[in-house]
Coordinates of N, CA and C in Angstrom, one line a residue:
M1 N -19.6 19.4 17.8 CA -18.2 18.9 17.5 C -17.7 19.7 16.2
D2 N -16.6 20.3 16.4 CA -16.0 21.0 15.3 C -15.0 20.1 14.5
N3 N -15.4 19.7 13.3 CA -14.5 18.8 12.5 C -14.2 19.5 11.2
K4 N -13.1 20.2 11.2 CA -12.7 21.0 10.0 C -12.3 20.1 8.8
Y5 N -12.1 18.8 9.1 CA -11.8 17.9 8.0 C -13.0 17.1 7.4
K6 N -14.1 17.3 8.0 CA -15.3 16.6 7.6 C -15.6 16.7 6.1
S7 N -15.4 17.8 5.5 CA -15.7 18.0 4.1 C -14.5 17.6 3.2
R8 N -13.4 17.2 3.7 CA -12.3 16.8 2.9 C -12.6 15.6 2.0
R9 N -12.3 15.7 0.7 CA -12.6 14.6 -0.2 C -11.3 13.8 -0.5
H10 N -10.2 14.3 -0.2 CA -8.9 13.5 -0.4 C -8.0 13.7 0.8
P11 N -7.2 12.6 1.0 CA -6.4 12.7 2.2 C -5.3 13.7 2.0
A12 N -4.9 14.3 3.2 CA -3.8 15.3 3.2 C -2.5 14.4 3.2
H13 N -1.5 14.7 2.4 CA -0.3 14.0 2.4 C 0.8 14.9 3.0
C14 N 1.2 14.5 4.2 CA 2.2 15.3 5.0 C 3.6 15.0 4.4
P15 N 4.5 15.9 4.4 CA 5.8 15.7 3.9 C 6.5 14.6 4.7
I16 N 7.3 13.8 4.1 CA 8.1 12.7 4.7 C 9.3 13.3 5.4
I17 N 9.4 13.0 6.7 CA 10.5 13.6 7.5 C 11.6 12.5 7.7
N18 N 12.8 12.7 7.1 CA 13.9 11.7 7.4 C 14.7 12.2 8.5
K19 N 14.9 11.3 9.5 CA 15.7 11.6 10.7 C 16.9 10.7 10.7
N20 N 17.9 11.3 11.3 CA 19.2 10.6 11.5 C 19.7 9.9 10.2
N21 N 19.5 10.6 9.1 CA 20.0 10.1 7.8 C 19.6 8.7 7.5
R22 N 18.4 8.3 7.8 CA 17.9 7.0 7.4 C 16.5 7.2 6.8
A23 N 16.1 6.2 5.9 CA 14.9 6.3 5.3 C 13.7 6.1 6.2
S24 N 12.6 6.8 6.0 CA 11.5 6.7 6.8 C 10.6 5.6 6.3
I25 N 9.8 4.9 7.1 CA 8.9 3.9 6.7 C 7.5 4.5 6.7
V26 N 6.8 4.3 5.6 CA 5.4 4.9 5.4 C 4.4 3.8 5.2
F27 N 3.3 3.8 5.9 CA 2.2 2.9 5.8 C 1.2 3.4 4.8
I28 N 0.9 2.7 3.8 CA 0.1 3.1 2.6 C -1.1 2.2 2.5
T29 N -2.2 2.8 2.1 CA -3.4 2.1 1.7 C -3.9 2.7 0.4
V30 N -4.0 1.8 -0.6 CA -4.6 2.2 -1.9 C -5.9 1.3 -2.1
C31 N -6.9 1.9 -2.8 CA -8.1 1.2 -3.0 C -8.5 1.1 -4.5
S32 N -9.3 0.2 -4.8 CA -9.8 0.1 -6.1 C -10.9 1.1 -6.3
K33 N -11.1 1.5 -7.6 CA -12.2 2.4 -7.9 C -13.5 1.8 -7.5
D34 N -14.3 2.5 -6.8 CA -15.6 2.1 -6.3 C -15.5 0.8 -5.4
R35 N -14.3 0.6 -4.9 CA -14.1 -0.6 -4.0 C -14.5 -1.9 -4.7
K36 N -14.2 -2.0 -6.0 CA -14.4 -3.2 -6.7 C -13.5 -4.3 -6.2
K37 N -13.9 -5.5 -6.1 CA -13.1 -6.6 -5.6 C -12.3 -7.3 -6.7
I38 N -11.2 -6.7 -7.0 CA -10.4 -7.1 -8.2 C -8.9 -7.4 -7.9
F39 N -8.5 -7.2 -6.7 CA -7.0 -7.4 -6.4 C -6.6 -8.8 -5.9
A40 N -7.3 -9.4 -5.1 CA -6.8 -10.6 -4.4 C -7.0 -11.8 -5.3
R41 N -6.1 -11.9 -6.3 CA -6.1 -13.0 -7.3 C -4.6 -13.3 -7.7
D42 N -4.3 -14.5 -8.0 CA -2.9 -14.9 -8.3 C -2.2 -14.0 -9.4
K43 N -2.9 -13.8 -10.5 CA -2.4 -12.9 -11.6 C -2.1 -11.5 -11.1
I44 N -3.0 -11.0 -10.3 CA -2.8 -9.6 -9.9 C -1.7 -9.5 -8.8
F45 N -1.6 -10.5 -7.9 CA -0.6 -10.6 -7.0 C 0.8 -10.5 -7.7
D46 N 1.0 -11.4 -8.7 CA 2.2 -11.4 -9.4 C 2.5 -10.1 -10.2
L47 N 1.5 -9.5 -10.7 CA 1.6 -8.2 -11.4 C 2.0 -7.1 -10.5
L48 N 1.4 -7.0 -9.4 CA 1.8 -6.0 -8.4 C 3.2 -6.1 -8.0
I49 N 3.6 -7.3 -7.6 CA 5.0 -7.5 -7.2 C 6.0 -7.1 -8.3
D50 N 5.7 -7.5 -9.5 CA 6.6 -7.1 -10.7 C 6.6 -5.6 -10.8
C51 N 5.5 -4.9 -10.8 CA 5.5 -3.5 -10.9 C 6.2 -2.8 -9.8
W52 N 6.0 -3.3 -8.6 CA 6.7 -2.7 -7.4 C 8.2 -2.8 -7.6
R53 N 8.7 -3.9 -8.1 CA 10.1 -4.1 -8.3 C 10.6 -3.2 -9.4
Q54 N 9.8 -2.9 -10.4 CA 10.2 -2.0 -11.5 C 10.3 -0.6 -11.0
A55 N 9.4 -0.2 -10.1 CA 9.3 1.2 -9.6 C 10.2 1.3 -8.4
D56 N 11.5 1.3 -8.6 CA 12.4 1.1 -7.5 C 12.9 2.4 -6.8
H57 N 12.2 3.5 -7.0 CA 12.6 4.7 -6.2 C 12.2 4.6 -4.8
W58 N 11.2 3.8 -4.5 CA 10.7 3.5 -3.2 C 10.7 2.0 -3.2
V59 N 10.8 1.3 -2.0 CA 10.8 -0.1 -1.9 C 9.7 -0.5 -1.0
I60 N 9.1 -1.7 -1.3 CA 8.0 -2.2 -0.5 C 8.6 -3.2 0.5
G61 N 8.0 -3.1 1.7 CA 8.4 -4.0 2.8 C 7.3 -5.1 2.9
K62 N 6.6 -5.1 4.0 CA 5.5 -6.1 4.2 C 4.2 -5.5 3.5
F63 N 3.4 -6.4 3.0 CA 2.2 -6.0 2.3 C 1.1 -7.1 2.5
V64 N -0.2 -6.6 2.4 CA -1.3 -7.5 2.3 C -2.2 -6.9 1.2
I65 N -2.6 -7.8 0.3 CA -3.5 -7.5 -0.8 C -4.9 -8.0 -0.5
M66 N -5.8 -7.2 -0.3 CA -7.2 -7.5 0.0 C -8.0 -7.4 -1.3
P67 N -9.2 -7.9 -1.4 CA -10.0 -7.9 -2.7 C -10.2 -6.5 -3.2
D68 N -10.4 -5.5 -2.3 CA -10.7 -4.1 -2.8 C -9.7 -3.1 -2.4
H69 N -8.6 -3.4 -1.7 CA -7.6 -2.5 -1.3 C -6.3 -3.2 -1.0
I70 N -5.2 -2.4 -0.9 CA -3.9 -2.9 -0.7 C -3.3 -2.1 0.4
H71 N -2.7 -2.8 1.4 CA -1.9 -2.2 2.5 C -0.5 -2.6 2.3
F72 N 0.4 -1.6 2.5 CA 1.8 -2.0 2.5 C 2.7 -0.9 3.2
F73 N 3.9 -1.3 3.5 CA 4.9 -0.4 4.0 C 5.9 -0.1 2.9
C74 N 6.4 1.1 2.9 CA 7.4 1.4 1.9 C 8.4 2.4 2.5
A75 N 9.6 2.4 1.9 CA 10.6 3.3 2.3 C 11.3 3.9 1.1
N76 N 11.8 5.1 1.2 CA 12.5 5.7 0.1 C 13.8 5.0 -0.1
A77 N 14.1 4.6 -1.3 CA 15.3 3.9 -1.7 C 16.4 4.8 -1.9
N78 N 17.5 4.6 -1.2 CA 18.8 5.4 -1.5 C 18.6 6.9 -1.3
H79 N 17.6 7.3 -0.5 CA 17.3 8.8 -0.2 C 17.2 9.6 -1.5
N80 N 16.6 9.0 -2.5 CA 16.4 9.7 -3.8 C 15.3 10.8 -3.5
N81 N 15.1 11.6 -4.5 CA 14.1 12.7 -4.3 C 12.8 12.5 -5.0
T82 N 12.4 11.3 -5.3 CA 11.1 11.0 -5.9 C 10.1 11.1 -4.8
D83 N 9.1 11.9 -5.0 CA 8.1 12.0 -3.9 C 7.1 10.8 -4.0
L84 N 6.5 10.6 -2.9 CA 5.6 9.5 -2.7 C 4.5 9.4 -3.7
S85 N 3.8 10.6 -3.9 CA 2.7 10.6 -4.9 C 3.1 10.3 -6.3
T86 N 4.3 10.8 -6.7 CA 4.8 10.5 -8.0 C 5.1 9.0 -8.2
W87 N 5.7 8.4 -7.1 CA 6.1 7.0 -7.2 C 4.8 6.1 -7.2
I88 N 3.8 6.4 -6.4 CA 2.6 5.7 -6.4 C 1.9 5.8 -7.8
S89 N 1.8 7.0 -8.3 CA 1.2 7.2 -9.6 C 2.0 6.3 -10.7
Y90 N 3.3 6.3 -10.6 CA 4.1 5.5 -11.5 C 3.8 4.0 -11.5
W91 N 3.8 3.4 -10.3 CA 3.5 2.0 -10.3 C 2.1 1.7 -10.6
K92 N 1.1 2.6 -10.2 CA -0.3 2.4 -10.6 C -0.4 2.3 -12.1
H93 N 0.3 3.2 -12.8 CA 0.3 3.3 -14.2 C 0.9 2.0 -14.8
L94 N 2.0 1.5 -14.3 CA 2.5 0.2 -14.7 C 1.5 -0.9 -14.6
V95 N 0.9 -1.0 -13.4 CA -0.1 -2.0 -13.2 C -1.3 -1.9 -14.2
S96 N -1.8 -0.7 -14.4 CA -2.9 -0.5 -15.3 C -2.5 -0.8 -16.8
K97 N -1.3 -0.5 -17.2 CA -0.9 -0.8 -18.5 C -0.8 -2.3 -18.8
N98 N -0.6 -3.1 -17.7 CA -0.4 -4.5 -17.9 C -1.6 -5.3 -17.3
W99 N -2.7 -4.6 -16.9 CA -3.8 -5.3 -16.3 C -4.4 -6.3 -17.3
P100 N -4.6 -7.5 -16.9 CA -5.1 -8.6 -17.8 C -6.6 -8.6 -18.0
Y101 N -7.4 -7.8 -17.2 CA -8.8 -7.8 -17.4 C -9.3 -6.5 -17.7
K102 N -9.4 -6.2 -19.0 CA -9.7 -4.8 -19.5 C -11.1 -4.4 -19.2
D103 N -12.0 -5.3 -18.9 CA -13.4 -4.9 -18.6 C -13.5 -4.4 -17.2
E104 N -12.4 -4.4 -16.4 CA -12.4 -4.0 -15.0 C -12.0 -2.5 -14.8
F105 N -11.6 -1.8 -15.9 CA -11.2 -0.5 -15.9 C -12.4 0.4 -15.5
P106 N -12.2 1.5 -14.8 CA -10.9 2.0 -14.2 C -10.6 1.2 -12.9
I107 N -9.3 1.0 -12.7 CA -8.9 0.2 -11.6 C -8.7 0.9 -10.3
W108 N -8.2 2.1 -10.3 CA -7.7 2.7 -9.1 C -8.6 3.9 -8.6
Q109 N -8.8 3.9 -7.3 CA -9.3 5.1 -6.6 C -8.3 6.2 -6.8
R110 N -8.7 7.4 -6.9 CA -7.9 8.5 -7.3 C -6.7 8.8 -6.4
D111 N -6.8 8.6 -5.1 CA -5.7 9.0 -4.2 C -5.3 7.8 -3.4
F112 N -4.6 8.0 -2.3 CA -4.2 7.0 -1.4 C -4.1 7.6 0.0
W113 N -4.0 6.7 1.0 CA -3.8 7.1 2.4 C -2.4 6.7 2.9
D114 N -1.8 7.7 3.5 CA -0.4 7.4 4.0 C -0.2 7.9 5.4
R115 N 0.7 7.2 6.1 CA 1.0 7.6 7.5 C 2.4 7.2 7.7
Q116 N 3.3 8.2 8.1 CA 4.7 7.9 8.4 C 4.8 7.3 9.7
L117 N 5.5 6.2 9.8 CA 5.7 5.5 11.1 C 6.8 6.2 11.9
R118 N 6.7 6.2 13.2 CA 7.7 6.9 14.0 C 8.7 5.9 14.7
T119 N 8.2 4.7 15.0 CA 9.0 3.7 15.8 C 8.8 2.3 15.3
G120 N 9.7 1.4 15.6 CA 9.6 0.0 15.3 C 8.4 -0.6 15.9
E121 N 8.0 -0.1 17.1 CA 6.8 -0.7 17.7 C 5.6 -0.4 16.9
N122 N 5.5 0.8 16.3 CA 4.4 1.2 15.5 C 4.4 0.3 14.2
Y123 N 5.5 0.0 13.7 CA 5.6 -0.9 12.5 C 5.0 -2.3 12.9
E124 N 5.4 -2.9 14.0 CA 4.9 -4.2 14.4 C 3.4 -4.1 14.7
R125 N 2.9 -3.1 15.3 CA 1.5 -2.9 15.6 C 0.7 -2.8 14.3
K126 N 1.2 -2.0 13.4 CA 0.5 -1.9 12.1 C 0.5 -3.2 11.3
W127 N 1.6 -3.9 11.4 CA 1.7 -5.2 10.6 C 0.7 -6.2 11.2
Y128 N 0.6 -6.2 12.5 CA -0.4 -7.1 13.1 C -1.8 -6.8 12.6
Y129 N -2.1 -5.5 12.5 CA -3.4 -5.0 12.0 C -3.6 -5.5 10.5
L130 N -2.6 -5.3 9.7 CA -2.6 -5.7 8.3 C -2.9 -7.2 8.2
R131 N -2.1 -8.0 8.9 CA -2.2 -9.5 8.8 C -3.5 -10.0 9.3
S132 N -4.1 -9.3 10.2 CA -5.4 -9.7 10.8 C -6.6 -9.3 9.9
N133 N -6.4 -8.4 8.9 CA -7.4 -7.9 8.1 C -8.2 -9.1 7.4
P134 N -7.5 -10.0 6.7 CA -8.3 -11.1 6.1 C -9.1 -12.0 7.0
V135 N -8.6 -12.1 8.3 CA -9.3 -12.9 9.3 C -10.5 -12.1 9.7
V136 N -10.4 -10.9 10.0 CA -11.5 -10.0 10.4 C -12.6 -10.0 9.4
K137 N -12.2 -10.0 8.1 CA -13.2 -10.0 7.0 C -13.8 -11.4 6.8
G138 N -13.3 -12.4 7.4 CA -13.9 -13.8 7.3 C -13.4 -14.6 6.1
F139 N -12.3 -14.1 5.5 CA -11.7 -14.9 4.3 C -10.9 -16.1 4.7
V140 N -10.3 -16.0 5.9 CA -9.5 -17.2 6.4 C -9.6 -17.2 7.9
N141 N -9.2 -18.3 8.5 CA -9.2 -18.5 10.0 C -8.0 -18.0 10.7
S142 N -6.9 -17.9 10.0 CA -5.6 -17.4 10.6 C -4.9 -16.6 9.5
P143 N -4.1 -15.6 10.0 CA -3.3 -14.8 9.0 C -2.4 -15.6 8.1
E144 N -1.9 -16.7 8.6 CA -1.0 -17.5 7.8 C -1.6 -18.1 6.5
E145 N -2.9 -18.3 6.6 CA -3.7 -18.9 5.5 C -3.9 -18.0 4.3
W146 N -3.8 -16.6 4.5 CA -4.1 -15.7 3.4 C -2.9 -15.7 2.4
P147 N -3.2 -16.1 1.2 CA -2.1 -16.2 0.2 C -1.6 -14.9 -0.4
Y148 N -2.3 -13.8 -0.2 CA -1.9 -12.5 -0.9 C -1.3 -11.6 0.1
Q149 N -0.1 -12.0 0.6 CA 0.7 -11.2 1.5 C 2.1 -11.6 1.4
G150 N 3.0 -10.7 1.9 CA 4.4 -11.0 1.8 C 5.3 -9.9 2.3
E151 N 6.5 -10.0 1.9 CA 7.6 -9.0 2.3 C 8.6 -9.0 1.2
L152 N 8.7 -7.9 0.5 CA 9.7 -7.8 -0.5 C 11.1 -7.3 0.0
N153 N 11.1 -6.4 1.0 CA 12.3 -5.9 1.6 C 12.1 -5.9 3.1
I154 N 13.2 -6.2 3.8 CA 13.1 -6.2 5.3 C 13.5 -4.8 5.7
F155 N 12.6 -4.2 6.5 CA 12.9 -2.9 7.1 C 13.3 -3.0 8.5
R156 N 14.4 -2.4 8.9 CA 14.9 -2.5 10.3 C 15.0 -1.1 10.8
W157 N 14.7 -1.0 12.1 CA 14.7 0.3 12.8 C 16.1 0.6 13.3

């Protein structure tokens, strides 16, 4: 089996393609450094939401915060020219600056995983996957029970 990506240490970030003069929706996963279980807590939930609102060049749609990683959908706000990597670095910096548990540093894995969605159907399928994540991991019996999820902005196709 020829796998030219087997030795890749970091994800490849493809350029975001805007079609029909509308913002694209991107599915993102960010992880904690060494997959430490530090995210799924009330204080961190509130901190992430506050920092995402401050970092307003991109906007967050639906999200799920797991103990060691975060899944969310985002879209470029107002077709500005802030690239995704810069925006993610910015809000990660805001979170780190205000992190209440200094003994947990470093917080972030170096990079992130991204995938641009092509259709509304894709968005719903991915959202089902995200919401099911806490159930699959055995934290709750149904997606509705997981307290660390939400939707900051409604994305429509």
